[in-house]
Amino acid sequence: MNGAESLVATLVDRGVDICFANPGTSEMHFLAALENPRMRSVLCLFEGVATGAADGWYRMKDSPASTLLHLGPGLANGLANIHNAKRASSGMVNIIGEHSTSHLKYDPPLTSDIEGLARPLSHWVRRADSASAIAWDAAQAVARASEHPGQIATLILPGNTSWEEAGATIAPPVEHATRKTPDAARIEHVARVLRSGEPTLIILGNKATRGRALERAGRVAAATGARLGSQFFTARIERGAGRVPIERIPYAVAPARAFLKDFRHIVTVETKEPVAFFSYPDKPSLLKPEGTLVHPLVESDEDSALAFEMLLEALGAAATAPMLQPRVQTPAPSGALNPVSIAHALAAALPEDCIVVDESLTTGRETMGYTMGAAPHDLINNMGGSIGYATPVATGAALACPDRRVFCMVGDGSAMYTIQSLWTQAREGLNITTIVFANNSYAILKAEYANMGAGTPGERALAMIDLERPRIDWQAMAKSMGVPAVAVDTAEAFYRAMADSVREPGPRLIEVRL
Ligand SMILES: Cc1ncc(C[n+]2csc(CCOP(=O)(O)OP(=O)(O)O)c2C)c(N)n1
């Protein structure tokens, strides 16, 4: 067994059985090792697709995928979506090919400071130094990536460590990631706050927006009258009919402050107090009112399901039933396409148990609330603000959950960053409906121009936020990568196209002409 075979065998032994890859010459032995039938390898035509897909995989599986990237430039191409994954607490194992140790001293063209590129966006970076130690390195990378919250682990693989004989390899014992028990004094303190009856918002983040944690949070809210909220962006929320509803703090500073103005207390769970996404010359950074007290209940590495169980115990409210979102039957809309009719069409068409990846920006920003009473689904947001996350994340989510359809809502500007995802979706036959909101502009930046107080944009500034001249041909784009596409320009046609997309397996693209 050579080093590359030892690496792949260790990854799959430790549960990392998918690799989103974009290979080069230095990774040929790793490619050979991917013949291991226990590892699924998925070719991505841009590294940002590979790293975003690994993020999507983690969001649905809660366990890391691996990526294979080609030296420093391959890693650099993947960094923006590693940033988004890191902000979403998604774990991943990045394998970065590298020149063999003996070749590096000649400074060949692809040489770069890979550690320097990796470090700011990785929690753990290691350069393999021998084939025989690779199993150890790989096992540690998986252990780090699997911690709670998930971590970015980056293993640099010099060519010689992959082609040399690994001999008898040893790996550390399997570590099962555990989440810490929340601090009992903090639970008592928050129980006192809730008993006071003063207006309280409990803000849920990361894994607290689903499963047992969410259900128990719903019991706490029902027992105390506290309200449940989320940041504007959350890694994954289980929402829709039958789930505990969570109110979303608005994106823009003024409505966010208006939403928060009457709360005396904010209790944070796996998240921090709400801050504005950007700073503006005349607006505050913090969104809570002066005098509102912030009480951290669950830190990011602690177990929120356990915390709510302890809290219910402290409140003597374990038997309280949670408040659940009723099903709201939305009739299929007709007429003009606008954010409201689009949200109504979504609410009517989303099938039970689907996954929604949202990068709709201006089109969906104010109106996702209309889908609260839709059939139960998972909603995934961009946590890092680096656009171009949705189509890759949808790709990884669809691979993680092949029986669930993924709806990927994406602005045309955002879609253009990582549109190569469509090719991987076609090749792998993934059940993804990509909805491109074709407004032919960076519409959000038009609004931000005014919000920043930059005045009225001149012709040259406008040319930097307009996507006209030429218009993007989405039908041709999708077709060229093997994805069937339709264009719609009414709400009824949009609804029909979504419903149709569910009937046949495989990817579809809907161009929503705005
Ligand atoms: C990597 C990266 N580059 C640039 C930006 C700045 N940016 C934010 S939104 C946006 C335009 C988004 O356009 P689109 O997806 O079409 O949505 P719309 O604003 O039209 O709703 C840009 C360029 C960013 N957030 N991330």
Tab-separated table of N, CA, C and O in Angstrom, residues 345-411:
chain	number	residue	atom	x	y	z
A	345	ALA	N	-45.636	31.153	-4.697
A	345	ALA	CA	-45.446	29.982	-5.566
A	345	ALA	C	-44.581	28.932	-4.870
A	345	ALA	O	-44.865	27.729	-4.926
A	346	LEU	N	-43.555	29.409	-4.175
A	346	LEU	CA	-42.696	28.474	-3.424
A	346	LEU	C	-43.507	27.753	-2.359
A	346	LEU	O	-43.443	26.523	-2.222
A	347	ALA	N	-44.282	28.547	-1.583
A	347	ALA	CA	-45.059	27.965	-0.485
A	347	ALA	C	-46.014	26.903	-1.015
A	347	ALA	O	-46.225	25.865	-0.382
A	348	ALA	N	-46.577	27.150	-2.201
A	348	ALA	CA	-47.536	26.194	-2.757
A	348	ALA	C	-46.835	24.967	-3.334
A	348	ALA	O	-47.370	23.858	-3.302
A	349	ALA	N	-45.626	25.147	-3.867
A	349	ALA	CA	-45.004	24.062	-4.646
A	349	ALA	C	-44.002	23.216	-3.864
A	349	ALA	O	-43.729	22.081	-4.273
A	350	LEU	N	-43.444	23.735	-2.767
A	350	LEU	CA	-42.380	22.964	-2.092
A	350	LEU	C	-42.930	21.621	-1.627
A	350	LEU	O	-43.879	21.573	-0.846
A	351	PRO	N	-42.349	20.510	-2.087
A	351	PRO	CA	-42.851	19.215	-1.632
A	351	PRO	C	-42.343	18.886	-0.227
A	351	PRO	O	-41.326	19.418	0.205
A	352	GLU	N	-43.064	18.013	0.427
A	352	GLU	CA	-42.694	17.634	1.793
A	352	GLU	C	-41.259	17.103	1.828
A	352	GLU	O	-40.844	16.350	0.960
A	353	ASP	N	-40.520	17.555	2.835
A	353	ASP	CA	-39.184	17.046	3.115
A	353	ASP	C	-38.126	17.487	2.101
A	353	ASP	O	-37.078	16.859	1.992
A	354	CYS	N	-38.424	18.551	1.343
A	354	CYS	CA	-37.402	19.029	0.405
A	354	CYS	C	-36.378	19.887	1.162
A	354	CYS	O	-36.525	20.161	2.355
A	355	ILE	N	-35.345	20.266	0.447
A	355	ILE	CA	-34.279	21.106	1.009
A	355	ILE	C	-34.234	22.383	0.178
A	355	ILE	O	-34.239	22.317	-1.056
A	356	VAL	N	-34.214	23.533	0.845
A	356	VAL	CA	-34.163	24.807	0.132
A	356	VAL	C	-32.830	25.482	0.454
A	356	VAL	O	-32.512	25.701	1.624
A	357	VAL	N	-32.054	25.753	-0.572
A	357	VAL	CA	-30.803	26.497	-0.392
A	357	VAL	C	-31.063	27.903	-0.920
A	357	VAL	O	-31.450	28.068	-2.077
A	358	ASP	N	-30.895	28.900	-0.061
A	358	ASP	CA	-31.343	30.255	-0.417
A	358	ASP	C	-30.171	31.206	-0.629
A	358	ASP	O	-29.436	31.515	0.312
A	359	GLU	N	-30.010	31.639	-1.855
A	359	GLU	CA	-29.098	32.753	-2.169
A	359	GLU	C	-29.835	33.675	-3.134
A	359	GLU	O	-29.316	34.074	-4.174
A	360	SER	N	-31.092	33.944	-2.767
A	360	SER	CA	-31.945	34.705	-3.684
A	360	SER	C	-31.744	36.206	-3.526
A	360	SER	O	-32.260	36.988	-4.319
A	361	LEU	N	-31.041	36.605	-2.501
A	361	LEU	CA	-30.745	38.011	-2.216
A	361	LEU	C	-31.989	38.884	-2.318
A	361	LEU	O	-32.961	38.618	-1.643
A	362	THR	N	-32.001	39.917	-3.171
A	362	THR	CA	-33.127	40.854	-3.118
A	362	THR	C	-34.464	40.179	-3.409
A	362	THR	O	-35.495	40.609	-2.902
A	363	THR	N	-34.463	39.109	-4.208
A	363	THR	CA	-35.747	38.524	-4.603
A	363	THR	C	-36.444	37.834	-3.435
A	363	THR	O	-37.664	37.844	-3.341
A	364	GLY	N	-35.664	37.210	-2.540
A	364	GLY	CA	-36.308	36.462	-1.454
A	364	GLY	C	-36.122	37.078	-0.080
A	364	GLY	O	-36.629	36.552	0.913
A	365	ARG	N	-35.411	38.188	-0.026
A	365	ARG	CA	-34.965	38.659	1.284
A	365	ARG	C	-36.096	39.050	2.225
A	365	ARG	O	-36.047	38.779	3.413
A	366	GLU	N	-37.110	39.693	1.691
A	366	GLU	CA	-38.171	40.183	2.583
A	366	GLU	C	-39.346	39.216	2.678
A	366	GLU	O	-40.252	39.455	3.466
A	367	THR	N	-39.376	38.181	1.858
A	367	THR	CA	-40.642	37.458	1.685
A	367	THR	C	-40.585	35.974	2.065
A	367	THR	O	-41.593	35.278	1.927
A	368	MET	N	-39.451	35.494	2.569
A	368	MET	CA	-39.383	34.063	2.893
A	368	MET	C	-40.372	33.694	3.993
A	368	MET	O	-40.742	32.529	4.149
A	369	GLY	N	-40.814	34.695	4.768
A	369	GLY	CA	-41.797	34.447	5.816
A	369	GLY	C	-43.071	33.794	5.281
A	369	GLY	O	-43.731	33.040	5.994
A	370	TYR	N	-43.401	34.043	4.016
A	370	TYR	CA	-44.613	33.451	3.435
A	370	TYR	C	-44.511	31.924	3.309
A	370	TYR	O	-45.509	31.268	3.051
A	371	THR	N	-43.315	31.381	3.434
A	371	THR	CA	-43.168	29.924	3.304
A	371	THR	C	-43.139	29.227	4.675
A	371	THR	O	-42.925	28.023	4.741
A	372	MET	N	-43.378	29.988	5.743
A	372	MET	CA	-43.337	29.387	7.095
A	372	MET	C	-44.324	28.229	7.245
A	372	MET	O	-44.063	27.271	7.964
A	373	GLY	N	-45.502	28.362	6.615
A	373	GLY	CA	-46.521	27.324	6.768
A	373	GLY	C	-46.537	26.326	5.613
A	373	GLY	O	-47.506	25.582	5.443
A	374	ALA	N	-45.460	26.309	4.837
A	374	ALA	CA	-45.368	25.337	3.734
A	374	ALA	C	-45.135	23.937	4.305
A	374	ALA	O	-44.990	23.761	5.521
A	375	ALA	N	-45.113	22.948	3.419
A	375	ALA	CA	-44.798	21.583	3.862
A	375	ALA	C	-43.424	21.595	4.545
A	375	ALA	O	-42.564	22.425	4.204
A	376	PRO	N	-43.207	20.701	5.530
A	376	PRO	CA	-41.935	20.741	6.268
A	376	PRO	C	-40.720	20.572	5.336
A	376	PRO	O	-40.741	19.763	4.415
A	377	HIS	N	-39.701	21.374	5.594
A	377	HIS	CA	-38.509	21.362	4.748
A	377	HIS	C	-37.316	21.873	5.555
A	377	HIS	O	-37.489	22.366	6.674
A	378	ASP	N	-36.129	21.753	4.988
A	378	ASP	CA	-34.935	22.336	5.595
A	378	ASP	C	-34.539	23.559	4.791
A	378	ASP	O	-34.562	23.517	3.557
A	379	LEU	N	-34.147	24.618	5.488
A	379	LEU	CA	-33.714	25.843	4.819
A	379	LEU	C	-32.248	26.095	5.170
A	379	LEU	O	-31.869	26.092	6.342
A	380	ILE	N	-31.442	26.318	4.135
A	380	ILE	CA	-30.001	26.544	4.312
A	380	ILE	C	-29.654	27.945	3.820
A	380	ILE	O	-30.083	28.342	2.737
A	381	ASN	N	-28.887	28.694	4.621
A	381	ASN	CA	-28.470	30.051	4.233
A	381	ASN	C	-26.954	30.152	4.114
A	381	ASN	O	-26.218	29.348	4.681
A	382	ASN	N	-26.546	31.227	3.462
A	382	ASN	CA	-25.119	31.539	3.363
A	382	ASN	C	-24.672	32.246	4.637
A	382	ASN	O	-25.141	33.328	4.953
A	383	MET	N	-23.742	31.652	5.346
A	383	MET	CA	-23.320	32.214	6.635
A	383	MET	C	-22.129	33.147	6.515
A	383	MET	O	-21.799	33.848	7.460
A	384	GLY	N	-21.434	33.108	5.375
A	384	GLY	CA	-20.187	33.876	5.274
A	384	GLY	C	-20.292	35.083	4.369
A	384	GLY	O	-19.351	35.869	4.286
A	385	GLY	N	-21.408	35.230	3.662
A	385	GLY	CA	-21.597	36.419	2.829
A	385	GLY	C	-20.796	36.425	1.543
A	385	GLY	O	-20.844	37.391	0.790
A	386	SER	N	-20.050	35.366	1.272
A	386	SER	CA	-19.293	35.310	0.020
A	386	SER	C	-20.196	34.644	-1.009
A	386	SER	O	-20.542	33.462	-0.881
A	387	ILE	N	-20.633	35.423	-2.016
A	387	ILE	CA	-21.657	34.874	-2.918
A	387	ILE	C	-21.049	33.819	-3.844
A	387	ILE	O	-19.836	33.757	-4.044
A	388	GLY	N	-21.922	32.979	-4.391
A	388	GLY	CA	-21.468	31.831	-5.180
A	388	GLY	C	-21.481	30.571	-4.332
A	388	GLY	O	-20.793	29.594	-4.625
A	389	TYR	N	-22.266	30.587	-3.264
A	389	TYR	CA	-22.287	29.413	-2.376
A	389	TYR	C	-23.425	28.456	-2.721
A	389	TYR	O	-23.329	27.255	-2.482
A	390	ALA	N	-24.525	28.979	-3.311
A	390	ALA	CA	-25.749	28.169	-3.338
A	390	ALA	C	-25.660	26.973	-4.284
A	390	ALA	O	-26.050	25.863	-3.908
A	391	THR	N	-25.183	27.176	-5.513
A	391	THR	CA	-25.214	26.030	-6.437
A	391	THR	C	-24.279	24.905	-5.980
A	391	THR	O	-24.659	23.735	-6.073
A	392	PRO	N	-23.086	25.207	-5.433
A	392	PRO	CA	-22.278	24.102	-4.895
A	392	PRO	C	-22.889	23.452	-3.652
A	392	PRO	O	-22.857	22.227	-3.514
A	393	VAL	N	-23.430	24.282	-2.746
A	393	VAL	CA	-24.004	23.713	-1.515
A	393	VAL	C	-25.187	22.813	-1.870
A	393	VAL	O	-25.358	21.720	-1.311
A	394	ALA	N	-25.993	23.237	-2.855
A	394	ALA	CA	-27.110	22.394	-3.299
A	394	ALA	C	-26.584	21.063	-3.833
A	394	ALA	O	-27.174	20.000	-3.606
A	395	THR	N	-25.458	21.112	-4.536
A	395	THR	CA	-24.858	19.900	-5.103
A	395	THR	C	-24.474	18.919	-3.990
A	395	THR	O	-24.800	17.722	-4.046
A	396	GLY	N	-23.802	19.438	-2.972
A	396	GLY	CA	-23.391	18.574	-1.854
A	396	GLY	C	-24.588	18.065	-1.068
A	396	GLY	O	-24.628	16.901	-0.645
A	397	ALA	N	-25.595	18.924	-0.886
A	397	ALA	CA	-26.789	18.519	-0.123
A	397	ALA	C	-27.539	17.418	-0.869
A	397	ALA	O	-28.052	16.470	-0.256
A	398	ALA	N	-27.608	17.525	-2.198
A	398	ALA	CA	-28.323	16.503	-2.986
A	398	ALA	C	-27.584	15.165	-2.956
A	398	ALA	O	-28.214	14.098	-2.950
A	399	LEU	N	-26.257	15.213	-2.928
A	399	LEU	CA	-25.504	13.954	-2.812
A	399	LEU	C	-25.710	13.341	-1.434
A	399	LEU	O	-25.791	12.119	-1.286
A	400	ALA	N	-25.814	14.211	-0.418
A	400	ALA	CA	-26.002	13.711	0.953
A	400	ALA	C	-27.397	13.117	1.139
A	400	ALA	O	-27.579	12.193	1.924
A	401	CYS	N	-28.378	13.663	0.434
A	401	CYS	CA	-29.783	13.246	0.616
A	401	CYS	C	-30.401	12.930	-0.744
A	401	CYS	O	-31.231	13.716	-1.247
A	402	PRO	N	-30.021	11.813	-1.356
A	402	PRO	CA	-30.470	11.547	-2.731
A	402	PRO	C	-31.980	11.396	-2.861
A	402	PRO	O	-32.520	11.558	-3.959
A	403	ASP	N	-32.687	11.128	-1.771
A	403	ASP	CA	-34.137	10.931	-1.870
A	403	ASP	C	-34.932	12.222	-1.671
A	403	ASP	O	-36.163	12.199	-1.690
A	404	ARG	N	-34.249	13.314	-1.454
A	404	ARG	CA	-34.960	14.578	-1.199
A	404	ARG	C	-34.628	15.570	-2.318
A	404	ARG	O	-33.471	15.716	-2.685
A	405	ARG	N	-35.653	16.253	-2.855
A	405	ARG	CA	-35.337	17.251	-3.891
A	405	ARG	C	-34.796	18.513	-3.242
A	405	ARG	O	-35.240	18.922	-2.171
A	406	VAL	N	-33.791	19.077	-3.905
A	406	VAL	CA	-33.186	20.319	-3.437
A	406	VAL	C	-33.630	21.450	-4.352
A	406	VAL	O	-33.559	21.328	-5.582
A	407	PHE	N	-34.124	22.531	-3.765
A	407	PHE	CA	-34.447	23.740	-4.519
A	407	PHE	C	-33.361	24.768	-4.226
A	407	PHE	O	-33.142	25.108	-3.054
A	408	CYS	N	-32.690	25.192	-5.253
A	408	CYS	CA	-31.593	26.144	-5.091
A	408	CYS	C	-32.046	27.483	-5.656
A	408	CYS	O	-32.205	27.631	-6.866
A	409	MET	N	-32.302	28.446	-4.761
A	409	MET	CA	-32.767	29.770	-5.202
A	409	MET	C	-31.557	30.691	-5.270
A	409	MET	O	-30.909	30.928	-4.248
A	410	VAL	N	-31.289	31.225	-6.453
A	410	VAL	CA	-30.033	31.957	-6.586
A	410	VAL	C	-30.197	33.167	-7.512
A	410	VAL	O	-30.846	33.079	-8.563
A	411	GLY	N	-29.617	34.296	-7.111
A	411	GLY	CA	-29.590	35.470	-7.970
A	411	GLY	C	-28.696	35.207	-9.174
A	411	GLY	O	-27.756	34.406	-9.090
